[in-house]
JSON list of C-alpha atoms in Angstrom, two decimals:
[
{"chain": "Z", "resi": 1, "resn": "UNK", "atom": "CA", "xyz": [170.94, 30.95, 116.98]},
{"chain": "Z", "resi": 2, "resn": "UNK", "atom": "CA", "xyz": [172.22, 27.93, 115.03]},
{"chain": "Z", "resi": 3, "resn": "UNK", "atom": "CA", "xyz": [171.02, 25.31, 117.65]},
{"chain": "Z", "resi": 4, "resn": "UNK", "atom": "CA", "xyz": [167.31, 27.40, 117.36]},
{"chain": "Z", "resi": 5, "resn": "UNK", "atom": "CA", "xyz": [167.41, 27.25, 113.93]},
{"chain": "Z", "resi": 6, "resn": "UNK", "atom": "CA", "xyz": [167.90, 23.43, 113.79]},
{"chain": "Z", "resi": 7, "resn": "UNK", "atom": "CA", "xyz": [165.11, 22.99, 116.11]},
{"chain": "Z", "resi": 8, "resn": "UNK", "atom": "CA", "xyz": [162.93, 25.29, 114.10]},
{"chain": "Z", "resi": 9, "resn": "UNK", "atom": "CA", "xyz": [163.83, 23.32, 111.01]},
{"chain": "Z", "resi": 10, "resn": "UNK", "atom": "CA", "xyz": [162.86, 20.05, 112.53]},
{"chain": "Z", "resi": 11, "resn": "UNK", "atom": "CA", "xyz": [159.89, 21.27, 114.17]},
{"chain": "Z", "resi": 12, "resn": "UNK", "atom": "CA", "xyz": [158.28, 22.63, 110.87]},
{"chain": "Z", "resi": 13, "resn": "UNK", "atom": "CA", "xyz": [159.35, 19.86, 108.94]},
{"chain": "Z", "resi": 14, "resn": "UNK", "atom": "CA", "xyz": [157.80, 17.12, 111.18]},
{"chain": "Z", "resi": 15, "resn": "UNK", "atom": "CA", "xyz": [154.34, 19.49, 111.09]},
{"chain": "Z", "resi": 16, "resn": "UNK", "atom": "CA", "xyz": [154.66, 19.45, 107.28]},
{"chain": "Z", "resi": 17, "resn": "UNK", "atom": "CA", "xyz": [155.10, 15.71, 107.69]},
{"chain": "Z", "resi": 18, "resn": "UNK", "atom": "CA", "xyz": [152.08, 14.83, 109.67]},
{"chain": "Z", "resi": 19, "resn": "UNK", "atom": "CA", "xyz": [150.02, 17.11, 107.29]},
{"chain": "Z", "resi": 20, "resn": "UNK", "atom": "CA", "xyz": [151.17, 14.94, 104.57]},
{"chain": "Z", "resi": 21, "resn": "UNK", "atom": "CA", "xyz": [150.28, 11.67, 106.43]},
{"chain": "Z", "resi": 22, "resn": "UNK", "atom": "CA", "xyz": [146.86, 12.93, 107.15]},
{"chain": "Z", "resi": 23, "resn": "UNK", "atom": "CA", "xyz": [146.32, 13.73, 103.55]},
{"chain": "Z", "resi": 24, "resn": "UNK", "atom": "CA", "xyz": [146.99, 10.60, 102.54]},
{"chain": "Z", "resi": 25, "resn": "UNK", "atom": "CA", "xyz": [144.68, 8.98, 105.09]},
{"chain": "Z", "resi": 26, "resn": "UNK", "atom": "CA", "xyz": [141.73, 11.06, 104.79]},
{"chain": "Z", "resi": 27, "resn": "UNK", "atom": "CA", "xyz": [141.51, 13.03, 101.37]},
{"chain": "Z", "resi": 28, "resn": "UNK", "atom": "CA", "xyz": [140.42, 9.77, 99.46]},
{"chain": "Z", "resi": 29, "resn": "UNK", "atom": "CA", "xyz": [142.89, 10.95, 96.83]},
{"chain": "Z", "resi": 30, "resn": "UNK", "atom": "CA", "xyz": [145.57, 8.71, 94.99]},
{"chain": "Z", "resi": 31, "resn": "UNK", "atom": "CA", "xyz": [148.58, 8.69, 92.61]},
{"chain": "Z", "resi": 32, "resn": "UNK", "atom": "CA", "xyz": [149.07, 12.10, 91.03]},
{"chain": "Z", "resi": 33, "resn": "UNK", "atom": "CA", "xyz": [146.44, 13.86, 92.23]},
{"chain": "Z", "resi": 34, "resn": "UNK", "atom": "CA", "xyz": [147.40, 12.77, 95.82]},
{"chain": "Z", "resi": 35, "resn": "UNK", "atom": "CA", "xyz": [151.05, 14.23, 94.97]},
{"chain": "Z", "resi": 36, "resn": "UNK", "atom": "CA", "xyz": [149.94, 17.55, 93.68]},
{"chain": "Z", "resi": 37, "resn": "UNK", "atom": "CA", "xyz": [147.86, 18.20, 96.86]},
{"chain": "Z", "resi": 38, "resn": "UNK", "atom": "CA", "xyz": [150.36, 17.24, 98.87]},
{"chain": "Z", "resi": 39, "resn": "UNK", "atom": "CA", "xyz": [152.91, 19.77, 97.10]},
{"chain": "Z", "resi": 40, "resn": "UNK", "atom": "CA", "xyz": [150.50, 22.34, 97.45]},
{"chain": "Z", "resi": 41, "resn": "UNK", "atom": "CA", "xyz": [149.16, 21.87, 101.05]},
{"chain": "Z", "resi": 42, "resn": "UNK", "atom": "CA", "xyz": [152.63, 21.15, 102.51]},
{"chain": "Z", "resi": 43, "resn": "UNK", "atom": "CA", "xyz": [154.33, 24.32, 100.84]},
{"chain": "Z", "resi": 44, "resn": "UNK", "atom": "CA", "xyz": [151.48, 26.40, 102.16]},
{"chain": "Z", "resi": 45, "resn": "UNK", "atom": "CA", "xyz": [152.24, 25.32, 105.66]},
{"chain": "Z", "resi": 46, "resn": "UNK", "atom": "CA", "xyz": [155.88, 26.02, 105.44]},
{"chain": "Z", "resi": 47, "resn": "UNK", "atom": "CA", "xyz": [155.87, 29.24, 103.79]},
{"chain": "Z", "resi": 48, "resn": "UNK", "atom": "CA", "xyz": [153.22, 30.48, 106.48]},
{"chain": "Z", "resi": 49, "resn": "UNK", "atom": "CA", "xyz": [155.32, 29.16, 109.32]},
{"chain": "Z", "resi": 50, "resn": "UNK", "atom": "CA", "xyz": [158.45, 30.64, 107.69]},
{"chain": "Z", "resi": 51, "resn": "UNK", "atom": "CA", "xyz": [156.57, 34.13, 107.33]},
{"chain": "Z", "resi": 52, "resn": "UNK", "atom": "CA", "xyz": [155.30, 33.83, 111.25]},
{"chain": "Z", "resi": 53, "resn": "UNK", "atom": "CA", "xyz": [158.48, 32.85, 112.76]},
{"chain": "Z", "resi": 54, "resn": "UNK", "atom": "CA", "xyz": [161.50, 34.10, 110.55]},
{"chain": "Z", "resi": 55, "resn": "UNK", "atom": "CA", "xyz": [160.04, 36.80, 108.90]},
{"chain": "Z", "resi": 56, "resn": "UNK", "atom": "CA", "xyz": [163.00, 38.64, 107.82]},
{"chain": "Z", "resi": 57, "resn": "UNK", "atom": "CA", "xyz": [164.56, 35.55, 105.76]},
{"chain": "Z", "resi": 58, "resn": "UNK", "atom": "CA", "xyz": [164.34, 35.05, 101.85]},
{"chain": "Z", "resi": 59, "resn": "UNK", "atom": "CA", "xyz": [162.33, 31.60, 101.02]},
{"chain": "Z", "resi": 60, "resn": "UNK", "atom": "CA", "xyz": [163.39, 29.26, 97.96]},
{"chain": "Z", "resi": 61, "resn": "UNK", "atom": "CA", "xyz": [160.94, 26.63, 97.67]},
{"chain": "Z", "resi": 62, "resn": "UNK", "atom": "CA", "xyz": [160.18, 24.23, 94.68]},
{"chain": "Z", "resi": 63, "resn": "UNK", "atom": "CA", "xyz": [156.53, 25.07, 94.51]},
{"chain": "Z", "resi": 64, "resn": "UNK", "atom": "CA", "xyz": [156.71, 28.55, 94.75]},
{"chain": "Z", "resi": 65, "resn": "UNK", "atom": "CA", "xyz": [157.65, 31.25, 92.16]},
{"chain": "Z", "resi": 66, "resn": "UNK", "atom": "CA", "xyz": [161.28, 32.11, 92.84]},
{"chain": "Z", "resi": 67, "resn": "UNK", "atom": "CA", "xyz": [162.45, 35.82, 93.77]},
{"chain": "Z", "resi": 68, "resn": "UNK", "atom": "CA", "xyz": [165.54, 37.34, 92.85]},
{"chain": "Z", "resi": 69, "resn": "UNK", "atom": "CA", "xyz": [165.58, 39.21, 96.04]},
{"chain": "Z", "resi": 70, "resn": "UNK", "atom": "CA", "xyz": [167.16, 36.13, 97.64]},
{"chain": "Z", "resi": 71, "resn": "UNK", "atom": "CA", "xyz": [170.34, 36.88, 96.18]},
{"chain": "Z", "resi": 72, "resn": "UNK", "atom": "CA", "xyz": [171.18, 39.73, 98.23]},
{"chain": "Z", "resi": 73, "resn": "UNK", "atom": "CA", "xyz": [169.89, 38.19, 101.56]},
{"chain": "Z", "resi": 74, "resn": "UNK", "atom": "CA", "xyz": [172.12, 36.65, 104.16]},
{"chain": "Z", "resi": 75, "resn": "UNK", "atom": "CA", "xyz": [169.54, 34.24, 105.35]},
{"chain": "Z", "resi": 76, "resn": "UNK", "atom": "CA", "xyz": [167.72, 32.16, 102.71]},
{"chain": "Z", "resi": 77, "resn": "UNK", "atom": "CA", "xyz": [165.50, 28.97, 103.69]},
{"chain": "Z", "resi": 78, "resn": "UNK", "atom": "CA", "xyz": [165.51, 26.44, 101.08]},
{"chain": "Z", "resi": 79, "resn": "UNK", "atom": "CA", "xyz": [162.44, 24.14, 101.24]},
{"chain": "Z", "resi": 80, "resn": "UNK", "atom": "CA", "xyz": [161.03, 20.91, 99.45]},
{"chain": "Z", "resi": 81, "resn": "UNK", "atom": "CA", "xyz": [157.65, 20.58, 101.02]},
{"chain": "Z", "resi": 82, "resn": "UNK", "atom": "CA", "xyz": [157.49, 17.00, 99.31]},
{"chain": "Z", "resi": 83, "resn": "UNK", "atom": "CA", "xyz": [160.68, 15.28, 97.88]},
{"chain": "Z", "resi": 84, "resn": "UNK", "atom": "CA", "xyz": [159.57, 12.13, 96.30]},
{"chain": "Z", "resi": 85, "resn": "UNK", "atom": "CA", "xyz": [155.91, 13.18, 95.04]},
{"chain": "Z", "resi": 86, "resn": "UNK", "atom": "CA", "xyz": [155.73, 10.28, 93.08]},
{"chain": "Z", "resi": 87, "resn": "UNK", "atom": "CA", "xyz": [156.34, 7.85, 95.73]},
{"chain": "Z", "resi": 88, "resn": "UNK", "atom": "CA", "xyz": [153.84, 9.64, 98.31]},
{"chain": "Z", "resi": 89, "resn": "UNK", "atom": "CA", "xyz": [151.11, 9.05, 95.86]},
{"chain": "Z", "resi": 90, "resn": "UNK", "atom": "CA", "xyz": [151.67, 5.04, 95.89]},
{"chain": "Z", "resi": 91, "resn": "UNK", "atom": "CA", "xyz": [150.13, 3.13, 98.72]},
{"chain": "Z", "resi": 92, "resn": "UNK", "atom": "CA", "xyz": [152.70, 1.79, 100.94]},
{"chain": "Z", "resi": 93, "resn": "UNK", "atom": "CA", "xyz": [155.94, 3.77, 99.84]},
{"chain": "Z", "resi": 94, "resn": "UNK", "atom": "CA", "xyz": [157.90, 5.06, 102.87]},
{"chain": "Z", "resi": 95, "resn": "UNK", "atom": "CA", "xyz": [160.76, 6.68, 100.58]},
{"chain": "Z", "resi": 96, "resn": "UNK", "atom": "CA", "xyz": [159.37, 10.35, 100.65]},
{"chain": "Z", "resi": 97, "resn": "UNK", "atom": "CA", "xyz": [160.30, 13.26, 102.77]},
{"chain": "Z", "resi": 98, "resn": "UNK", "atom": "CA", "xyz": [160.05, 16.92, 103.68]},
{"chain": "Z", "resi": 99, "resn": "UNK", "atom": "CA", "xyz": [163.25, 19.18, 103.31]},
{"chain": "Z", "resi": 100, "resn": "UNK", "atom": "CA", "xyz": [163.94, 22.30, 105.25]},
{"chain": "Z", "resi": 101, "resn": "UNK", "atom": "CA", "xyz": [167.39, 23.81, 105.10]},
{"chain": "Z", "resi": 102, "resn": "UNK", "atom": "CA", "xyz": [168.59, 27.32, 106.08]},
{"chain": "Z", "resi": 103, "resn": "UNK", "atom": "CA", "xyz": [171.68, 28.86, 103.84]},
{"chain": "Z", "resi": 104, "resn": "UNK", "atom": "CA", "xyz": [173.82, 31.74, 105.44]},
{"chain": "Z", "resi": 105, "resn": "UNK", "atom": "CA", "xyz": [175.94, 34.03, 103.65]},
{"chain": "Z", "resi": 106, "resn": "UNK", "atom": "CA", "xyz": [179.49, 33.62, 104.93]},
{"chain": "Z", "resi": 107, "resn": "UNK", "atom": "CA", "xyz": [179.02, 30.35, 106.31]},
{"chain": "Z", "resi": 108, "resn": "UNK", "atom": "CA", "xyz": [181.49, 27.73, 105.56]},
{"chain": "Z", "resi": 109, "resn": "UNK", "atom": "CA", "xyz": [181.70, 24.61, 103.34]},
{"chain": "Z", "resi": 110, "resn": "UNK", "atom": "CA", "xyz": [178.12, 24.55, 101.70]},
{"chain": "Z", "resi": 111, "resn": "UNK", "atom": "CA", "xyz": [177.06, 27.48, 103.89]},
{"chain": "Z", "resi": 112, "resn": "UNK", "atom": "CA", "xyz": [173.83, 25.40, 104.94]},
{"chain": "Z", "resi": 113, "resn": "UNK", "atom": "CA", "xyz": [173.76, 25.88, 108.81]},
{"chain": "Z", "resi": 114, "resn": "UNK", "atom": "CA", "xyz": [170.76, 24.26, 109.93]},
{"chain": "Z", "resi": 115, "resn": "UNK", "atom": "CA", "xyz": [168.39, 21.32, 108.06]},
{"chain": "Z", "resi": 116, "resn": "UNK", "atom": "CA", "xyz": [166.06, 18.59, 108.78]},
{"chain": "Z", "resi": 117, "resn": "UNK", "atom": "CA", "xyz": [164.90, 15.77, 106.76]},
{"chain": "Z", "resi": 118, "resn": "UNK", "atom": "CA", "xyz": [161.65, 14.57, 107.95]},
{"chain": "Z", "resi": 119, "resn": "UNK", "atom": "CA", "xyz": [160.41, 11.25, 106.68]},
{"chain": "Z", "resi": 120, "resn": "UNK", "atom": "CA", "xyz": [156.83, 11.13, 107.94]},
{"chain": "Z", "resi": 121, "resn": "UNK", "atom": "CA", "xyz": [156.09, 7.35, 106.95]},
{"chain": "Z", "resi": 122, "resn": "UNK", "atom": "CA", "xyz": [159.16, 6.27, 109.36]},
{"chain": "Z", "resi": 123, "resn": "UNK", "atom": "CA", "xyz": [157.90, 8.77, 112.11]},
{"chain": "Z", "resi": 124, "resn": "UNK", "atom": "CA", "xyz": [161.48, 10.11, 112.06]},
{"chain": "Z", "resi": 125, "resn": "UNK", "atom": "CA", "xyz": [163.04, 13.67, 111.73]},
{"chain": "Z", "resi": 126, "resn": "UNK", "atom": "CA", "xyz": [166.65, 13.91, 111.04]},
{"chain": "Z", "resi": 127, "resn": "UNK", "atom": "CA", "xyz": [168.31, 17.50, 111.61]},
{"chain": "Z", "resi": 128, "resn": "UNK", "atom": "CA", "xyz": [171.74, 19.05, 111.94]},
{"chain": "Z", "resi": 129, "resn": "UNK", "atom": "CA", "xyz": [171.17, 19.43, 115.67]},
{"chain": "Z", "resi": 130, "resn": "UNK", "atom": "CA", "xyz": [170.92, 15.70, 116.88]},
{"chain": "Z", "resi": 131, "resn": "UNK", "atom": "CA", "xyz": [171.86, 13.16, 114.16]},
{"chain": "Z", "resi": 132, "resn": "UNK", "atom": "CA", "xyz": [174.93, 10.90, 113.90]},
{"chain": "Z", "resi": 133, "resn": "UNK", "atom": "CA", "xyz": [175.81, 7.67, 111.69]},
{"chain": "Z", "resi": 134, "resn": "UNK", "atom": "CA", "xyz": [174.12, 5.03, 113.41]},
{"chain": "Z", "resi": 135, "resn": "UNK", "atom": "CA", "xyz": [175.46, 1.90, 112.21]},
{"chain": "Z", "resi": 136, "resn": "UNK", "atom": "CA", "xyz": [179.15, 0.54, 110.55]},
{"chain": "Z", "resi": 137, "resn": "UNK", "atom": "CA", "xyz": [179.66, -0.57, 107.23]},
{"chain": "Z", "resi": 138, "resn": "UNK", "atom": "CA", "xyz": [178.28, -3.43, 105.29]},
{"chain": "Z", "resi": 139, "resn": "UNK", "atom": "CA", "xyz": [180.42, -6.49, 104.15]},
{"chain": "Z", "resi": 140, "resn": "UNK", "atom": "CA", "xyz": [179.44, -5.59, 100.93]},
{"chain": "Z", "resi": 141, "resn": "UNK", "atom": "CA", "xyz": [178.70, -2.19, 100.10]},
{"chain": "Z", "resi": 142, "resn": "UNK", "atom": "CA", "xyz": [175.29, -0.87, 99.14]},
{"chain": "Z", "resi": 143, "resn": "UNK", "atom": "CA", "xyz": [174.83, 1.92, 96.84]},
{"chain": "Z", "resi": 144, "resn": "UNK", "atom": "CA", "xyz": [171.58, 3.94, 96.65]},
{"chain": "Z", "resi": 145, "resn": "UNK", "atom": "CA", "xyz": [170.33, 5.46, 92.88]},
{"chain": "Z", "resi": 146, "resn": "UNK", "atom": "CA", "xyz": [167.28, 6.69, 91.60]},
{"chain": "Z", "resi": 147, "resn": "UNK", "atom": "CA", "xyz": [164.60, 4.35, 90.73]},
{"chain": "Z", "resi": 148, "resn": "UNK", "atom": "CA", "xyz": [163.56, 6.53, 87.79]},
{"chain": "Z", "resi": 149, "resn": "UNK", "atom": "CA", "xyz": [167.23, 7.69, 86.55]},
{"chain": "Z", "resi": 150, "resn": "UNK", "atom": "CA", "xyz": [170.31, 6.11, 87.98]},
{"chain": "Z", "resi": 151, "resn": "UNK", "atom": "CA", "xyz": [173.53, 7.63, 86.93]},
{"chain": "Z", "resi": 152, "resn": "UNK", "atom": "CA", "xyz": [175.21, 6.12, 83.55]},
{"chain": "Z", "resi": 153, "resn": "UNK", "atom": "CA", "xyz": [178.63, 5.59, 85.84]},
{"chain": "Z", "resi": 154, "resn": "UNK", "atom": "CA", "xyz": [176.50, 3.69, 88.78]},
{"chain": "Z", "resi": 155, "resn": "UNK", "atom": "CA", "xyz": [177.07, 0.09, 87.41]},
{"chain": "Z", "resi": 156, "resn": "UNK", "atom": "CA", "xyz": [180.64, 0.43, 86.68]},
{"chain": "Z", "resi": 157, "resn": "UNK", "atom": "CA", "xyz": [181.60, 2.31, 89.85]},
{"chain": "Z", "resi": 158, "resn": "UNK", "atom": "CA", "xyz": [179.58, -0.62, 91.98]},
{"chain": "Z", "resi": 159, "resn": "UNK", "atom": "CA", "xyz": [181.46, -3.20, 89.99]},
{"chain": "Z", "resi": 160, "resn": "UNK", "atom": "CA", "xyz": [184.86, -1.46, 90.52]},
{"chain": "Z", "resi": 161, "resn": "UNK", "atom": "CA", "xyz": [184.05, -1.31, 94.29]},
{"chain": "Z", "resi": 162, "resn": "UNK", "atom": "CA", "xyz": [182.19, -4.78, 94.59]},
{"chain": "Z", "resi": 163, "resn": "UNK", "atom": "CA", "xyz": [179.06, -2.85, 95.71]},
{"chain": "Z", "resi": 164, "resn": "UNK", "atom": "CA", "xyz": [175.34, -3.57, 95.20]},
{"chain": "Z", "resi": 165, "resn": "UNK", "atom": "CA", "xyz": [173.11, -1.05, 93.48]},
{"chain": "Z", "resi": 166, "resn": "UNK", "atom": "CA", "xyz": [169.61, -0.58, 95.41]},
{"chain": "Z", "resi": 167, "resn": "UNK", "atom": "CA", "xyz": [167.25, 1.87, 93.89]},
{"chain": "Z", "resi": 168, "resn": "UNK", "atom": "CA", "xyz": [165.18, 4.19, 96.15]},
{"chain": "Z", "resi": 169, "resn": "UNK", "atom": "CA", "xyz": [162.80, 7.35, 95.66]},
{"chain": "Z", "resi": 170, "resn": "UNK", "atom": "CA", "xyz": [163.35, 10.80, 97.44]},
{"chain": "Z", "resi": 171, "resn": "UNK", "atom": "CA", "xyz": [166.88, 12.19, 97.23]},
{"chain": "Z", "resi": 172, "resn": "UNK", "atom": "CA", "xyz": [166.10, 12.77, 101.17]},
{"chain": "Z", "resi": 173, "resn": "UNK", "atom": "CA", "xyz": [165.05, 9.53, 101.77]},
{"chain": "Z", "resi": 174, "resn": "UNK", "atom": "CA", "xyz": [168.54, 7.95, 100.26]},
{"chain": "Z", "resi": 175, "resn": "UNK", "atom": "CA", "xyz": [170.54, 10.35, 102.21]},
{"chain": "Z", "resi": 176, "resn": "UNK", "atom": "CA", "xyz": [169.18, 9.43, 105.19]},
{"chain": "Z", "resi": 177, "resn": "UNK", "atom": "CA", "xyz": [169.12, 5.56, 104.60]},
{"chain": "Z", "resi": 178, "resn": "UNK", "atom": "CA", "xyz": [173.07, 6.36, 104.22]},
{"chain": "Z", "resi": 179, "resn": "UNK", "atom": "CA", "xyz": [173.00, 8.11, 107.74]},
{"chain": "Z", "resi": 180, "resn": "UNK", "atom": "CA", "xyz": [171.20, 5.10, 109.15]},
{"chain": "Z", "resi": 181, "resn": "UNK", "atom": "CA", "xyz": [173.73, 2.85, 108.07]},
{"chain": "Z", "resi": 182, "resn": "UNK", "atom": "CA", "xyz": [171.00, 1.02, 105.62]},
{"chain": "Z", "resi": 183, "resn": "UNK", "atom": "CA", "xyz": [173.41, 1.53, 102.68]},
{"chain": "Z", "resi": 184, "resn": "UNK", "atom": "CA", "xyz": [176.75, 3.20, 102.42]},
{"chain": "Z", "resi": 185, "resn": "UNK", "atom": "CA", "xyz": [176.46, 5.56, 99.83]},
{"chain": "Z", "resi": 186, "resn": "UNK", "atom": "CA", "xyz": [174.04, 7.64, 97.49]},
{"chain": "Z", "resi": 187, "resn": "UNK", "atom": "CA", "xyz": [175.17, 8.75, 94.13]},
{"chain": "Z", "resi": 188, "resn": "UNK", "atom": "CA", "xyz": [173.12, 10.66, 91.87]},
{"chain": "Z", "resi": 189, "resn": "UNK", "atom": "CA", "xyz": [173.80, 12.31, 88.40]},
{"chain": "Z", "resi": 190, "resn": "UNK", "atom": "CA", "xyz": [171.59, 13.46, 85.72]},
{"chain": "Z", "resi": 191, "resn": "UNK", "atom": "CA", "xyz": [169.44, 16.47, 87.22]},
{"chain": "Z", "resi": 192, "resn": "UNK", "atom": "CA", "xyz": [168.49, 17.65, 90.43]},
{"chain": "Z", "resi": 193, "resn": "UNK", "atom": "CA", "xyz": [167.79, 21.23, 92.07]},
{"chain": "Z", "resi": 194, "resn": "UNK", "atom": "CA", "xyz": [169.04, 22.93, 95.04]},
{"chain": "Z", "resi": 195, "resn": "UNK", "atom": "CA", "xyz": [165.81, 22.03, 97.09]},
{"chain": "Z", "resi": 196, "resn": "UNK", "atom": "CA", "xyz": [166.40, 18.44, 96.37]},
{"chain": "Z", "resi": 197, "resn": "UNK", "atom": "CA", "xyz": [169.82, 18.17, 98.08]},
{"chain": "Z", "resi": 198, "resn": "UNK", "atom": "CA", "xyz": [170.26, 21.03, 100.52]},
{"chain": "Z", "resi": 199, "resn": "UNK", "atom": "CA", "xyz": [168.63, 19.26, 103.73]},
{"chain": "Z", "resi": 200, "resn": "UNK", "atom": "CA", "xyz": [170.04, 16.27, 103.16]},
{"chain": "Z", "resi": 201, "resn": "UNK", "atom": "CA", "xyz": [173.42, 17.64, 102.51]},
{"chain": "Z", "resi": 202, "resn": "UNK", "atom": "CA", "xyz": [173.29, 19.63, 105.43]},
{"chain": "Z", "resi": 203, "resn": "UNK", "atom": "CA", "xyz": [172.30, 16.75, 107.80]},
{"chain": "Z", "resi": 204, "resn": "UNK", "atom": "CA", "xyz": [174.76, 14.55, 106.07]},
{"chain": "Z", "resi": 205, "resn": "UNK", "atom": "CA", "xyz": [177.56, 16.80, 106.64]},
{"chain": "Z", "resi": 206, "resn": "UNK", "atom": "CA", "xyz": [176.64, 17.50, 110.19]},
{"chain": "Z", "resi": 207, "resn": "UNK", "atom": "CA", "xyz": [176.29, 13.77, 110.87]},
{"chain": "Z", "resi": 208, "resn": "UNK", "atom": "CA", "xyz": [179.98, 13.30, 109.57]},
{"chain": "Z", "resi": 209, "resn": "UNK", "atom": "CA", "xyz": [179.33, 11.81, 106.20]},
{"chain": "Z", "resi": 210, "resn": "UNK", "atom": "CA", "xyz": [180.78, 13.02, 103.05]},
{"chain": "Z", "resi": 211, "resn": "UNK", "atom": "CA", "xyz": [178.91, 14.82, 100.64]},
{"chain": "Z", "resi": 212, "resn": "UNK", "atom": "CA", "xyz": [179.96, 16.68, 97.37]},
{"chain": "Z", "resi": 213, "resn": "UNK", "atom": "CA", "xyz": [179.61, 16.79, 93.60]},
{"chain": "Z", "resi": 214, "resn": "UNK", "atom": "CA", "xyz": [180.62, 14.06, 91.72]},
{"chain": "Z", "resi": 215, "resn": "UNK", "atom": "CA", "xyz": [183.60, 15.59, 90.47]},
{"chain": "Z", "resi": 216, "resn": "UNK", "atom": "CA", "xyz": [184.71, 16.27, 94.31]},
{"chain": "Z", "resi": 217, "resn": "UNK", "atom": "CA", "xyz": [183.90, 19.72, 94.39]},
{"chain": "Z", "resi": 218, "resn": "UNK", "atom": "CA", "xyz": [181.67, 21.58, 97.14]},
{"chain": "Z", "resi": 219, "resn": "UNK", "atom": "CA", "xyz": [178.05, 21.78, 97.06]},
{"chain": "Z", "resi": 220, "resn": "UNK", "atom": "CA", "xyz": [176.81, 25.52, 97.01]},
{"chain": "Z", "resi": 221, "resn": "UNK", "atom": "CA", "xyz": [173.66, 26.58, 97.53]},
{"chain": "Z", "resi": 222, "resn": "UNK", "atom": "CA", "xyz": [171.57, 30.10, 97.04]},
{"chain": "Z", "resi": 223, "resn": "UNK", "atom": "CA", "xyz": [173.04, 30.47, 93.02]},
{"chain": "Z", "resi": 224, "resn": "UNK", "atom": "CA", "xyz": [171.12, 32.56, 90.79]},
{"chain": "Z", "resi": 225, "resn": "UNK", "atom": "CA", "xyz": [170.23, 29.49, 88.87]},
{"chain": "Z", "resi": 226, "resn": "UNK", "atom": "CA", "xyz": [169.34, 26.90, 91.47]},
{"chain": "Z", "resi": 227, "resn": "UNK", "atom": "CA", "xyz": [170.17, 23.76, 89.02]},
{"chain": "Z", "resi": 228, "resn": "UNK", "atom": "CA", "xyz": [172.72, 21.38, 90.90]},
{"chain": "Z", "resi": 229, "resn": "UNK", "atom": "CA", "xyz": [172.47, 18.14, 89.08]},
{"chain": "Z", "resi": 230, "resn": "UNK", "atom": "CA", "xyz": [174.84, 15.57, 90.69]},
{"chain": "Z", "resi": 231, "resn": "UNK", "atom": "CA", "xyz": [176.09, 14.68, 94.40]},
{"chain": "Z", "resi": 232, "resn": "UNK", "atom": "CA", "xyz": [177.74, 12.12, 96.54]},
{"chain": "Z", "resi": 233, "resn": "UNK", "atom": "CA", "xyz": [177.04, 11.21, 99.80]},
{"chain": "Z", "resi": 234, "resn": "UNK", "atom": "CA", "xyz": [178.72, 8.55, 101.66]},
{"chain": "Z", "resi": 235, "resn": "UNK", "atom": "CA", "xyz": [180.58, 7.13, 104.50]},
{"chain": "Z", "resi": 236, "resn": "UNK", "atom": "CA", "xyz": [183.78, 9.32, 104.89]},
{"chain": "Z", "resi": 237, "resn": "UNK", "atom": "CA", "xyz": [186.21, 6.49, 104.63]},
{"chain": "Z", "resi": 238, "resn": "UNK", "atom": "CA", "xyz": [184.35, 5.66, 101.38]},
{"chain": "Z", "resi": 239, "resn": "UNK", "atom": "CA", "xyz": [184.83, 8.84, 99.67]},
{"chain": "Z", "resi": 240, "resn": "UNK", "atom": "CA", "xyz": [188.11, 8.88, 97.95]},
{"chain": "Z", "resi": 241, "resn": "UNK", "atom": "CA", "xyz": [187.27, 5.52, 96.67]},
{"chain": "Z", "resi": 242, "resn": "UNK", "atom": "CA", "xyz": [183.85, 6.32, 95.38]},
{"chain": "Z", "resi": 243, "resn": "UNK", "atom": "CA", "xyz": [185.13, 9.62, 93.46]},
{"chain": "Z", "resi": 244, "resn": "UNK", "atom": "CA", "xyz": [188.13, 7.95, 92.00]},
{"chain": "Z", "resi": 245, "resn": "UNK", "atom": "CA", "xyz": [185.73, 5.29, 90.93]},
{"chain": "Z", "resi": 246, "resn": "UNK", "atom": "CA", "xyz": [183.54, 7.74, 89.13]},
{"chain": "Z", "resi": 247, "resn": "UNK", "atom": "CA", "xyz": [186.15, 9.63, 87.38]},
{"chain": "Z", "resi": 248, "resn": "UNK", "atom": "CA", "xyz": [187.53, 6.63, 86.09]},
{"chain": "Z", "resi": 249, "resn": "UNK", "atom": "CA", "xyz": [184.14, 6.02, 84.84]},
{"chain": "Z", "resi": 250, "resn": "UNK", "atom": "CA", "xyz": [183.19, 9.14, 83.08]}
]
């Protein structure tokens, strides 16, 4: 079932991404209005596909009202129909994504058992069923941070580890850049929700990357209050060094 869920996650993330690309090209909308329309339409599609193909499962979506029923469910899909709404509304920005993740009660670790991150502008879908780390480390490490709210500790950590900081939009885009080997780590603190990280973390862990809270603790999902404000995704060989540097900077 896990392999089927991973394939399903990739399929519906890709379909939502195709819808978002079509909306960009044909709607005539730009900026915040385009982002708002993209959020709504991608959410509508994903909810319809989940209701049709996984009718017994609960859903936690950024764009829908939360229901306490998910807390007693054994399977919960955690979705962000458009991660990087601001970037999506800006012409030429590829750093936005669609997140689809499945949380299952009793599963080890983060309990994300299937996940997909689509990057439609790159014509790519990464999933727990078929993604691996693609390239080796850089001679000088590259650490990705939010281009709107980088962590307070980022500069100190980069200095300590002789790394360069690089801003990028969308949590999914940053996580998948680490998976591709375009960067070596993604550092975040200062606010996120479960739908921002569930799918990227699921794909990253399945590919052999490290993913945790900035204090090294496990990222867990389907909490009553789905606020999950910080994370580190990085090459496994860098994890101890980065976590130690964050602790020293904090």
